[in-house]
Amino acid sequence: MAVDSFRKIWSHNLKTFRDHYVSEISGCLGDLGTFLPIAIALAVNGTISLSSTLIFSGIFNILTGLFFGIPLPVQPMKAIAAVAIARSFSNGTIAAAGIFVGACVFVFSVTGLLHWFAEVIPIPVIKGIQVGAGLSLVIASANNTLSTLGWIHPSWADNRLWAIAAFVCLLLTNIYRRVPYALIVFALGLTFAIIRSALEFELPSLEIWHPFVVVPGPIEWKVGALDAGIGQIPLTTLNSIVAVVHLAGDLLPRIKTPSITAIGLSVAGMNLVGCWFGAMPVCHGSGGLAAQYRFGARSGSSVIFLGILKLLIGIFFGETLVGLLGRFPSALLGVMVIAAGLELVSAGESLNTTGARDIARVGEGLTGDGEQEIGPMLSDIERKRRWTVMMVTVGLLVGFKNDAIGFVAGMLCHWVLQLPWILDRARDRWSEGRIRV
């Protein structure tokens, strides 16, 4: 059974890449707007090894493409990265944080807690997490990246004019979908970075990777787990596992959606292995999946191609790439991040349509274990309630910049709106004599 499944995935990957290799290559670059800035910032601080990050994330890209058959991203754990950058974590501290989260997710996966968690979360809350994550990407890109640009500064290759041009071209791709936007933008940005590096005589050089092991000390375990790891757990569980499974089913309905448990074990395995070698803590994220889909990726072949590229670059160039990648135009990266955010925001469009899993869909269930039944049509009141729950989740998530707060707010709203139905049902049971004091 497993062999047949793997054969189908491999056949799908090969056929898709053969027929649409330009789109697959373009799509695999869609998540670089998130990956590159965080990886560079951590590498410049000496918190991670860029070569180890490229090599291990490349290996994980290849494995996820082979076993899942969808363009599943391998992206930074953002909560850990934010704390690590702000506090200049050591190698051991960020490794401890990643290993701690990996261990927790592993326990959640093998005990069935992830499965249960996915089943009890209402679809409006899931949609709210997706839309909130998308809006957060757009806001972060606008505030932290694009707002600092001048009309002709900081350089001829990186300014507001290039950002506007990239955004206009992005809008045109809504009409001309076959244009490999991410591939063109990445090639242009890389050309600019190479020219700027050459002018400053700081081009990358050959430097073979020398693996090393990071063993966190007691203080590093404490700081990494408590100050960064705990805050990452809800983000990983909600956005990198539950939401990504839902989004995969929505975007790629013809491909078997990976189970919650499989994605959880994948996230756990990546960090329980890579972090010991100085690699950046990573996860799968709905934003990265939306970005890669937006730019053309439709199979695992896209991330397999990206993984091979990362692997070769990491082995032969590694740390010498920090300067080059640091000169990649933020104007172009910022627009790519906005594109990813907008694609993720569009996931909320199907909240009250047959595109929502709990309304009308027959096929594999969320966990891959069975079929879902066709749900009832919604009344206007039900539509309004679902929309309210989603927007409460979005508003609190974006307002507090915290997935956990958005999730709790959405669940509270859902439960409060369910009170009339619960009371009516209890009253009916009482009148039927099925509830006795």
Tab-separated table of C-alpha atoms in Angstrom:
chain	number	residue	atom	x	y	z
A	1	MET	CA	0.000	0.000	0.000
A	2	ALA	CA	2.759	2.416	0.988
A	3	VAL	CA	4.770	1.436	-2.093
A	4	ASP	CA	1.772	2.084	-4.378
A	5	SER	CA	1.166	5.457	-2.735
A	6	PHE	CA	4.809	6.451	-3.137
A	7	ARG	CA	4.741	5.324	-6.770
A	8	LYS	CA	1.685	7.494	-7.461
A	9	ILE	CA	3.308	10.508	-5.827
A	10	TRP	CA	6.540	9.989	-7.764
A	11	SER	CA	4.614	9.608	-11.021
A	12	HIS	CA	2.655	12.801	-10.309
A	13	ASN	CA	5.837	14.726	-9.480
A	14	LEU	CA	7.631	13.541	-12.605
A	15	LYS	CA	4.718	14.188	-14.963
A	16	THR	CA	4.029	17.646	-13.543
A	17	PHE	CA	7.673	18.710	-13.773
A	18	ARG	CA	8.015	17.346	-17.294
A	19	ASP	CA	4.905	19.164	-18.525
A	20	HIS	CA	5.252	22.404	-16.506
A	21	TYR	CA	8.886	22.662	-15.437
A	22	VAL	CA	8.997	26.471	-15.766
A	23	SER	CA	6.005	26.902	-13.439
A	24	GLU	CA	7.395	24.383	-10.954
A	25	ILE	CA	10.777	26.121	-10.814
A	26	SER	CA	9.122	29.532	-10.504
A	27	GLY	CA	6.818	28.235	-7.758
A	28	CYS	CA	9.627	26.790	-5.668
A	29	LEU	CA	11.085	30.300	-5.295
A	30	GLY	CA	7.848	31.754	-3.924
A	31	ASP	CA	8.742	31.299	-0.260
A	32	LEU	CA	12.216	32.868	-0.468
A	33	GLY	CA	10.760	36.203	0.617
A	34	THR	CA	10.306	34.689	4.086
A	35	PHE	CA	13.240	32.273	4.128
A	36	LEU	CA	16.094	34.534	2.987
A	37	PRO	CA	15.690	37.582	5.295
A	38	ILE	CA	15.382	35.481	8.462
A	39	ALA	CA	18.180	33.062	7.519
A	40	ILE	CA	20.517	35.951	6.643
A	41	ALA	CA	19.729	37.873	9.840
A	42	LEU	CA	20.411	34.807	12.002
A	43	ALA	CA	23.595	33.942	10.068
A	44	VAL	CA	24.991	37.479	10.333
A	45	ASN	CA	24.523	37.340	14.121
A	46	GLY	CA	26.321	33.984	14.236
A	47	THR	CA	23.199	32.354	15.671
A	48	ILE	CA	22.975	29.670	12.970
A	49	SER	CA	25.211	28.189	10.305
A	50	LEU	CA	23.997	29.294	6.867
A	51	SER	CA	25.613	26.289	5.182
A	52	SER	CA	23.989	23.820	7.612
A	53	THR	CA	20.650	25.613	7.199
A	54	LEU	CA	20.822	25.389	3.403
A	55	ILE	CA	21.920	21.744	3.452
A	56	PHE	CA	19.392	20.446	5.965
A	57	SER	CA	16.480	22.533	4.688
A	58	GLY	CA	17.415	21.265	1.213
A	59	ILE	CA	17.307	17.658	2.396
A	60	PHE	CA	13.952	18.288	4.074
A	61	ASN	CA	12.622	19.921	0.877
A	62	ILE	CA	13.559	16.822	-1.102
A	63	LEU	CA	12.018	14.403	1.414
A	64	THR	CA	8.732	16.312	1.747
A	65	GLY	CA	8.440	16.540	-2.037
A	66	LEU	CA	9.045	12.802	-2.393
A	67	PHE	CA	6.672	11.659	0.349
A	68	PHE	CA	3.850	14.223	0.179
A	69	GLY	CA	3.785	15.164	-3.512
A	70	ILE	CA	2.748	18.784	-2.853
A	71	PRO	CA	4.783	22.030	-2.770
A	72	LEU	CA	5.109	21.937	1.009
A	73	PRO	CA	7.506	24.675	2.182
A	74	VAL	CA	10.365	24.401	4.639
A	75	GLN	CA	10.440	27.793	6.317
A	76	PRO	CA	11.792	29.382	9.512
A	77	MET	CA	10.047	29.089	12.856
A	78	LYS	CA	9.177	32.786	13.056
A	79	ALA	CA	8.522	33.128	16.798
A	80	ILE	CA	11.861	31.523	17.651
A	81	ALA	CA	13.640	33.559	14.975
A	82	ALA	CA	12.189	36.844	16.246
A	83	VAL	CA	13.397	36.226	19.802
A	84	ALA	CA	16.755	34.889	18.603
A	85	ILE	CA	17.422	37.975	16.446
A	86	ALA	CA	16.327	40.413	19.148
A	87	ARG	CA	18.458	38.778	21.841
A	88	SER	CA	21.382	37.525	19.686
A	89	PHE	CA	20.993	33.891	20.698
A	90	SER	CA	23.985	31.558	20.599
A	91	ASN	CA	24.073	28.409	18.422
A	92	GLY	CA	23.176	26.302	21.443
A	93	THR	CA	20.236	28.441	22.562
A	94	ILE	CA	18.426	28.472	19.217
A	95	ALA	CA	19.180	24.756	18.801
A	96	ALA	CA	17.614	24.071	22.202
A	97	ALA	CA	14.508	26.026	21.221
A	98	GLY	CA	14.089	24.097	17.954
A	99	ILE	CA	14.716	20.704	19.553
A	100	PHE	CA	12.247	21.485	22.356
A	101	VAL	CA	9.476	22.372	19.897
A	102	GLY	CA	10.312	19.328	17.766
A	103	ALA	CA	10.048	17.045	20.800
A	104	CYS	CA	6.706	18.548	21.849
A	105	VAL	CA	5.239	18.180	18.353
A	106	PHE	CA	6.498	14.582	18.225
A	107	VAL	CA	4.668	13.774	21.472
A	108	PHE	CA	1.496	15.489	20.214
A	109	SER	CA	1.679	13.468	16.982
A	110	VAL	CA	2.259	9.969	18.386
A	111	THR	CA	-0.294	10.377	21.196
A	112	GLY	CA	-3.054	11.499	18.827
A	113	LEU	CA	-3.391	14.952	20.393
A	114	LEU	CA	-2.830	16.623	17.019
A	115	HIS	CA	-5.541	14.461	15.447
A	116	TRP	CA	-8.004	15.374	18.192
A	117	PHE	CA	-7.007	19.038	18.056
A	118	ALA	CA	-7.667	19.207	14.314
A	119	GLU	CA	-11.076	17.587	14.653
A	120	VAL	CA	-12.423	19.962	17.320
A	121	ILE	CA	-11.289	23.287	15.807
A	122	PRO	CA	-14.148	24.892	13.827
A	123	ILE	CA	-13.495	25.739	10.173
A	124	PRO	CA	-14.114	29.503	10.712
A	125	VAL	CA	-11.298	29.559	13.264
A	126	ILE	CA	-8.973	27.725	10.854
A	127	LYS	CA	-9.865	30.177	8.091
A	128	GLY	CA	-9.276	33.034	10.519
A	129	ILE	CA	-5.792	31.767	11.312
A	130	GLN	CA	-5.012	31.530	7.587
A	131	VAL	CA	-6.367	34.999	6.767
A	132	GLY	CA	-4.694	36.488	9.840
A	133	ALA	CA	-1.354	34.944	8.893
A	134	GLY	CA	-1.721	36.358	5.375
A	135	LEU	CA	-2.521	39.857	6.620
A	136	SER	CA	0.389	39.637	9.053
A	137	LEU	CA	2.745	38.896	6.166
A	138	VAL	CA	1.443	41.876	4.187
A	139	ILE	CA	1.685	44.237	7.173
A	140	ALA	CA	5.147	43.000	8.180
A	141	SER	CA	6.449	43.412	4.638
A	142	ALA	CA	4.992	46.905	4.319
A	143	ASN	CA	6.157	48.115	7.735
A	144	ASN	CA	9.533	46.409	8.085
A	145	THR	CA	10.766	46.155	4.508
A	146	LEU	CA	9.099	48.448	2.006
A	147	SER	CA	8.393	51.479	4.217
A	148	THR	CA	12.121	52.039	4.769
A	149	LEU	CA	12.799	52.456	1.043
A	150	GLY	CA	13.277	55.836	-0.610
A	151	TRP	CA	12.564	56.717	-4.204
A	152	ILE	CA	16.210	56.180	-5.183
A	153	HIS	CA	17.684	54.885	-1.923
A	154	PRO	CA	19.308	52.828	-0.440
A	155	SER	CA	20.780	52.010	-3.869
A	156	TRP	CA	20.090	52.063	-7.586
A	157	ALA	CA	19.104	48.373	-7.347
A	158	ASP	CA	16.912	48.593	-4.265
A	159	ASN	CA	14.390	51.402	-3.930
A	160	ARG	CA	10.720	52.325	-4.057
A	161	LEU	CA	10.675	52.489	-7.852
A	162	TRP	CA	11.671	48.825	-8.126
A	163	ALA	CA	9.043	47.891	-5.512
A	164	ILE	CA	6.305	49.670	-7.479
A	165	ALA	CA	7.436	48.027	-10.724
A	166	ALA	CA	7.469	44.590	-9.078
A	167	PHE	CA	3.990	45.151	-7.607
A	168	VAL	CA	2.529	46.266	-10.951
A	169	CYS	CA	3.999	43.167	-12.592
A	170	LEU	CA	2.507	41.055	-9.795
A	171	LEU	CA	-0.941	42.486	-10.546
A	172	LEU	CA	-0.481	41.689	-14.235
A	173	THR	CA	0.149	38.028	-13.376
A	174	ASN	CA	-3.504	37.820	-12.307
A	175	ILE	CA	-4.244	38.177	-16.011
A	176	TYR	CA	-1.215	36.399	-17.448
A	177	ARG	CA	-1.000	33.422	-15.107
A	178	ARG	CA	1.575	31.549	-17.180
A	179	VAL	CA	4.269	34.181	-16.615
A	180	PRO	CA	6.886	32.738	-14.168
A	181	TYR	CA	6.851	35.831	-11.964
A	182	ALA	CA	8.899	34.480	-9.034
A	183	LEU	CA	11.579	33.095	-11.354
A	184	ILE	CA	11.941	36.416	-13.187
A	185	VAL	CA	11.994	38.488	-9.983
A	186	PHE	CA	14.491	36.166	-8.308
A	187	ALA	CA	16.787	36.163	-11.344
A	188	LEU	CA	16.649	39.968	-11.489
A	189	GLY	CA	17.320	40.339	-7.768
A	190	LEU	CA	20.192	37.852	-7.855
A	191	THR	CA	21.738	39.704	-10.819
A	192	PHE	CA	21.571	42.977	-8.900
A	193	ALA	CA	23.097	41.319	-5.813
A	194	ILE	CA	25.970	39.851	-7.853
A	195	ILE	CA	26.709	43.212	-9.513
A	196	ARG	CA	26.723	45.026	-6.161
A	197	SER	CA	28.955	42.337	-4.604
A	198	ALA	CA	31.359	42.476	-7.554
A	199	LEU	CA	31.638	46.256	-7.272
A	200	GLU	CA	32.623	45.839	-3.615
A	201	PHE	CA	34.918	42.842	-4.361
A	202	GLU	CA	32.935	40.524	-2.045
A	203	LEU	CA	31.797	37.725	-4.327
A	204	PRO	CA	31.222	34.234	-2.815
A	205	SER	CA	34.073	31.746	-2.989
A	206	LEU	CA	34.372	27.966	-2.846
A	207	GLU	CA	34.147	26.754	0.745
A	208	ILE	CA	33.327	23.091	1.387
A	209	TRP	CA	30.934	22.480	4.284
A	210	HIS	CA	32.489	21.165	7.484
A	211	PRO	CA	29.767	19.608	9.641
A	212	PHE	CA	29.792	20.206	13.389
A	213	VAL	CA	27.533	19.241	16.286
A	214	VAL	CA	25.855	21.758	18.606
A	215	VAL	CA	25.244	20.540	22.170
A	216	PRO	CA	23.295	23.104	24.235
A	217	GLY	CA	24.349	23.714	27.818
A	218	PRO	CA	21.937	23.783	30.784
A	219	ILE	CA	21.394	27.557	30.613
A	220	GLU	CA	20.893	27.381	26.833
A	221	TRP	CA	18.262	24.664	27.256
A	222	LYS	CA	16.413	26.780	29.816
A	223	VAL	CA	16.512	30.040	27.819
A	224	GLY	CA	15.795	28.394	24.470
A	225	ALA	CA	12.849	26.324	25.674
A	226	LEU	CA	11.200	28.847	27.984
A	227	ASP	CA	11.905	32.161	26.239
A	228	ALA	CA	11.460	31.081	22.615
A	229	GLY	CA	10.214	27.488	22.339
A	230	ILE	CA	6.969	27.808	24.311
A	231	GLY	CA	5.832	30.782	22.233
A	232	GLN	CA	6.469	28.842	19.025
A	233	ILE	CA	4.332	25.795	19.921
A	234	PRO	CA	0.867	27.310	19.239
A	235	LEU	CA	2.146	28.936	16.042
A	236	THR	CA	3.581	25.640	14.797
A	237	THR	CA	0.520	23.605	15.778
A	238	LEU	CA	-2.024	25.990	14.282
A	239	ASN	CA	-0.341	27.501	11.223
A	240	SER	CA	2.320	24.929	10.325
A	241	ILE	CA	0.280	21.766	10.806
A	242	VAL	CA	-3.495	22.195	11.105
A	243	ALA	CA	-3.874	25.200	8.777
A	244	VAL	CA	-1.423	23.836	6.203
A	245	VAL	CA	-3.363	20.562	5.934
A	246	HIS	CA	-6.613	22.464	5.359
A	247	LEU	CA	-4.974	24.758	2.805
A	248	ALA	CA	-3.405	21.842	0.925
A	249	GLY	CA	-6.824	20.244	0.599
A	250	ASP	CA	-8.347	23.511	-0.629
A	251	LEU	CA	-5.617	24.397	-3.144
A	252	LEU	CA	-4.825	20.900	-4.420
A	253	PRO	CA	-8.035	18.842	-4.138
A	254	ARG	CA	-6.906	16.296	-6.749
A	255	ILE	CA	-3.868	15.283	-4.722
A	256	LYS	CA	-4.247	13.239	-1.552
A	257	THR	CA	-3.946	15.595	1.401
A	258	PRO	CA	-1.265	14.561	3.935
A	259	SER	CA	-2.619	13.584	7.324
A	260	ILE	CA	-2.261	15.775	10.387
A	261	THR	CA	-0.070	13.142	12.031
A	262	ALA	CA	2.251	12.885	9.010
A	263	ILE	CA	2.802	16.643	8.874
A	264	GLY	CA	3.373	16.729	12.632
A	265	LEU	CA	5.997	13.975	12.462
A	266	SER	CA	7.641	15.780	9.558
A	267	VAL	CA	7.959	19.022	11.556
A	268	ALA	CA	9.238	17.100	14.577
A	269	GLY	CA	11.787	15.121	12.570
A	270	MET	CA	13.235	18.185	10.826
A	271	ASN	CA	14.063	19.891	14.110
A	272	LEU	CA	15.120	16.801	16.043
A	273	VAL	CA	17.789	16.271	13.364
A	274	GLY	CA	18.849	19.587	11.825
A	275	CYS	CA	19.138	21.708	14.974
A	276	TRP	CA	21.926	19.497	16.351
A	277	PHE	CA	24.085	20.617	13.404
A	278	GLY	CA	23.558	24.369	13.683
A	279	ALA	CA	20.654	24.553	11.226
A	280	MET	CA	17.802	27.010	11.654
A	281	PRO	CA	14.618	25.644	13.326
A	282	VAL	CA	12.100	25.085	10.538
A	283	CYS	CA	8.486	24.094	9.971
A	284	HIS	CA	5.863	23.831	7.232
A	285	GLY	CA	3.689	26.932	6.933
A	286	SER	CA	0.441	27.816	5.210
A	287	GLY	CA	1.961	31.114	4.040
A	288	GLY	CA	4.792	29.336	2.255
A	289	LEU	CA	2.419	26.851	0.652
A	290	ALA	CA	0.212	29.706	-0.569
A	291	ALA	CA	3.245	31.533	-1.971
A	292	GLN	CA	4.590	28.546	-3.865
A	293	TYR	CA	1.146	27.733	-5.232
A	294	ARG	CA	0.637	31.392	-6.238
A	295	PHE	CA	3.802	31.353	-8.341
A	296	GLY	CA	3.062	28.099	-10.154
A	297	ALA	CA	4.022	25.091	-8.007
A	298	ARG	CA	1.538	22.216	-8.192
A	299	SER	CA	3.563	19.170	-7.105
A	300	GLY	CA	6.422	17.998	-4.923
A	301	SER	CA	8.830	18.326	-7.850
A	302	SER	CA	9.066	22.074	-7.229
A	303	VAL	CA	10.444	21.717	-3.704
A	304	ILE	CA	12.619	18.768	-4.760
A	305	PHE	CA	14.262	21.071	-7.318
A	306	LEU	CA	14.684	23.770	-4.658
A	307	GLY	CA	16.107	21.228	-2.219
A	308	ILE	CA	18.743	20.035	-4.678
A	309	LEU	CA	19.714	23.655	-5.369
A	310	LYS	CA	20.023	24.446	-1.642
A	311	LEU	CA	22.011	21.288	-1.017
A	312	LEU	CA	24.610	22.016	-3.703
A	313	ILE	CA	24.969	25.688	-2.751
A	314	GLY	CA	25.257	24.861	0.952
A	315	ILE	CA	27.918	22.199	0.424
A	316	PHE	CA	30.148	24.223	-1.894
A	317	PHE	CA	29.629	27.882	-0.871
A	318	GLY	CA	27.942	27.995	2.531
A	319	GLU	CA	28.898	30.927	4.738
A	320	THR	CA	30.467	32.919	1.884
A	321	LEU	CA	26.939	33.579	0.569
A	322	VAL	CA	25.922	35.761	3.521
A	323	GLY	CA	27.188	38.980	1.936
A	324	LEU	CA	25.708	38.221	-1.482
A	325	LEU	CA	22.274	37.291	-0.164
A	326	GLY	CA	22.328	40.300	2.148
A	327	ARG	CA	22.484	42.504	-0.963
A	328	PHE	CA	19.401	40.918	-2.545
A	329	PRO	CA	16.999	43.839	-3.099
A	330	SER	CA	14.536	44.103	-0.231
A	331	ALA	CA	12.131	45.855	-2.635
A	332	LEU	CA	11.732	42.641	-4.614
A	333	LEU	CA	11.653	40.366	-1.564
A	334	GLY	CA	9.027	42.574	0.063
A	335	VAL	CA	6.671	42.342	-2.901
A	336	MET	CA	7.096	38.551	-2.993
A	337	VAL	CA	6.081	38.405	0.662
A	338	ILE	CA	3.014	40.560	-0.072
A	339	ALA	CA	2.053	38.170	-2.872
A	340	ALA	CA	2.259	35.241	-0.452
A	341	GLY	CA	0.144	37.092	2.094
A	342	LEU	CA	-2.546	38.005	-0.416
A	343	GLU	CA	-2.762	34.401	-1.634
A	344	LEU	CA	-3.233	33.230	1.941
A	345	VAL	CA	-5.876	35.903	2.620
A	346	SER	CA	-7.876	34.578	-0.325
A	347	ALA	CA	-8.347	31.317	1.607
A	348	GLY	CA	-11.073	33.065	3.602
A	349	GLU	CA	-13.155	33.528	0.454
A	350	SER	CA	-14.495	29.961	0.647
A	351	LEU	CA	-15.703	30.246	4.272
A	352	ASN	CA	-19.419	30.124	3.406
A	353	THR	CA	-19.240	28.278	0.103
A	354	THR	CA	-18.948	24.634	-0.896
A	355	GLY	CA	-15.188	25.162	-0.803
A	356	ALA	CA	-15.315	24.926	2.996
A	357	ARG	CA	-14.727	21.384	4.233
A	358	ASP	CA	-17.609	21.378	6.719
A	359	ILE	CA	-20.229	22.585	4.225
A	360	ALA	CA	-20.036	20.467	1.114
A	361	ARG	CA	-17.223	18.190	0.165
A	362	VAL	CA	-16.963	14.471	-0.311
A	363	GLY	CA	-13.528	12.882	-0.229
A	364	GLU	CA	-10.645	12.261	2.096
A	365	GLY	CA	-11.167	13.559	5.595
A	366	LEU	CA	-8.858	16.061	7.224
A	367	THR	CA	-6.740	13.351	8.773
A	368	GLY	CA	-6.749	11.158	5.686
A	369	ASP	CA	-8.721	8.426	7.434
A	370	GLY	CA	-12.113	8.568	5.783
A	371	GLU	CA	-14.726	10.510	3.870
A	372	GLN	CA	-16.495	13.655	4.889
A	373	GLU	CA	-20.226	13.876	4.309
A	374	ILE	CA	-21.994	16.644	2.448
A	375	GLY	CA	-23.003	19.263	4.961
A	376	PRO	CA	-26.233	21.267	5.067
A	377	MET	CA	-26.813	24.557	3.268
A	378	LEU	CA	-26.264	27.560	5.494
A	379	SER	CA	-28.860	30.102	6.517
A	380	ASP	CA	-28.077	33.820	6.537
A	381	ILE	CA	-27.734	33.732	10.326
A	382	GLU	CA	-25.280	30.832	10.154
A	383	ARG	CA	-23.232	32.599	7.481
A	384	LYS	CA	-23.048	35.727	9.616
A	385	ARG	CA	-21.991	33.721	12.678
A	386	ARG	CA	-19.226	31.948	10.755
A	387	TRP	CA	-18.019	35.257	9.304
A	388	THR	CA	-18.005	36.799	12.800
A	389	VAL	CA	-15.939	33.945	14.238
A	390	MET	CA	-13.417	34.195	11.407
A	391	MET	CA	-13.056	37.971	11.694
A	392	VAL	CA	-12.694	37.859	15.495
A	393	THR	CA	-9.878	35.356	15.007
A	394	VAL	CA	-8.272	37.539	12.320
A	395	GLY	CA	-8.633	40.774	14.272
A	396	LEU	CA	-7.148	39.523	17.531
A	397	LEU	CA	-4.381	37.580	15.767
A	398	VAL	CA	-3.276	40.621	13.762
A	399	GLY	CA	-3.866	43.092	16.585
A	400	PHE	CA	-1.791	41.199	19.151
A	401	LYS	CA	0.569	39.639	16.569
A	402	ASN	CA	-0.031	36.303	18.270
A	403	ASP	CA	-1.655	33.192	16.771
A	404	ALA	CA	-2.555	31.788	20.185
A	405	ILE	CA	-4.531	34.900	21.197
A	406	GLY	CA	-6.377	34.889	17.865
A	407	PHE	CA	-7.162	31.189	18.285
A	408	VAL	CA	-8.493	31.578	21.842
A	409	ALA	CA	-10.597	34.593	20.841
A	410	GLY	CA	-12.051	32.724	17.867
A	411	MET	CA	-12.916	29.668	19.952
A	412	LEU	CA	-14.582	31.804	22.639
A	413	CYS	CA	-16.627	33.584	19.977
A	414	HIS	CA	-17.636	30.228	18.453
A	415	TRP	CA	-18.746	28.818	21.803
A	416	VAL	CA	-20.716	31.945	22.759
A	417	LEU	CA	-22.557	31.951	19.408
A	418	GLN	CA	-23.381	28.275	19.913
A	419	LEU	CA	-25.098	28.924	23.266
A	420	PRO	CA	-28.639	29.416	21.856
A	421	TRP	CA	-28.408	26.116	19.954
A	422	ILE	CA	-27.060	24.315	23.036
A	423	LEU	CA	-29.845	25.727	25.243
A	424	ASP	CA	-32.550	24.852	22.683
A	425	ARG	CA	-31.253	21.297	22.443
A	426	ALA	CA	-31.177	20.957	26.230
A	427	ARG	CA	-34.742	22.284	26.455
A	428	ASP	CA	-35.926	19.762	23.838
A	429	ARG	CA	-34.276	16.915	25.705
A	430	TRP	CA	-35.878	18.140	28.931
A	431	SER	CA	-39.344	18.251	27.355
A	432	GLU	CA	-38.845	14.725	26.024
A	433	GLY	CA	-37.963	13.535	29.505
A	434	ARG	CA	-34.415	12.564	28.537
A	435	ILE	CA	-32.906	14.901	31.152
A	436	ARG	CA	-33.897	14.363	34.765
A	437	VAL	CA	-32.912	16.150	37.938
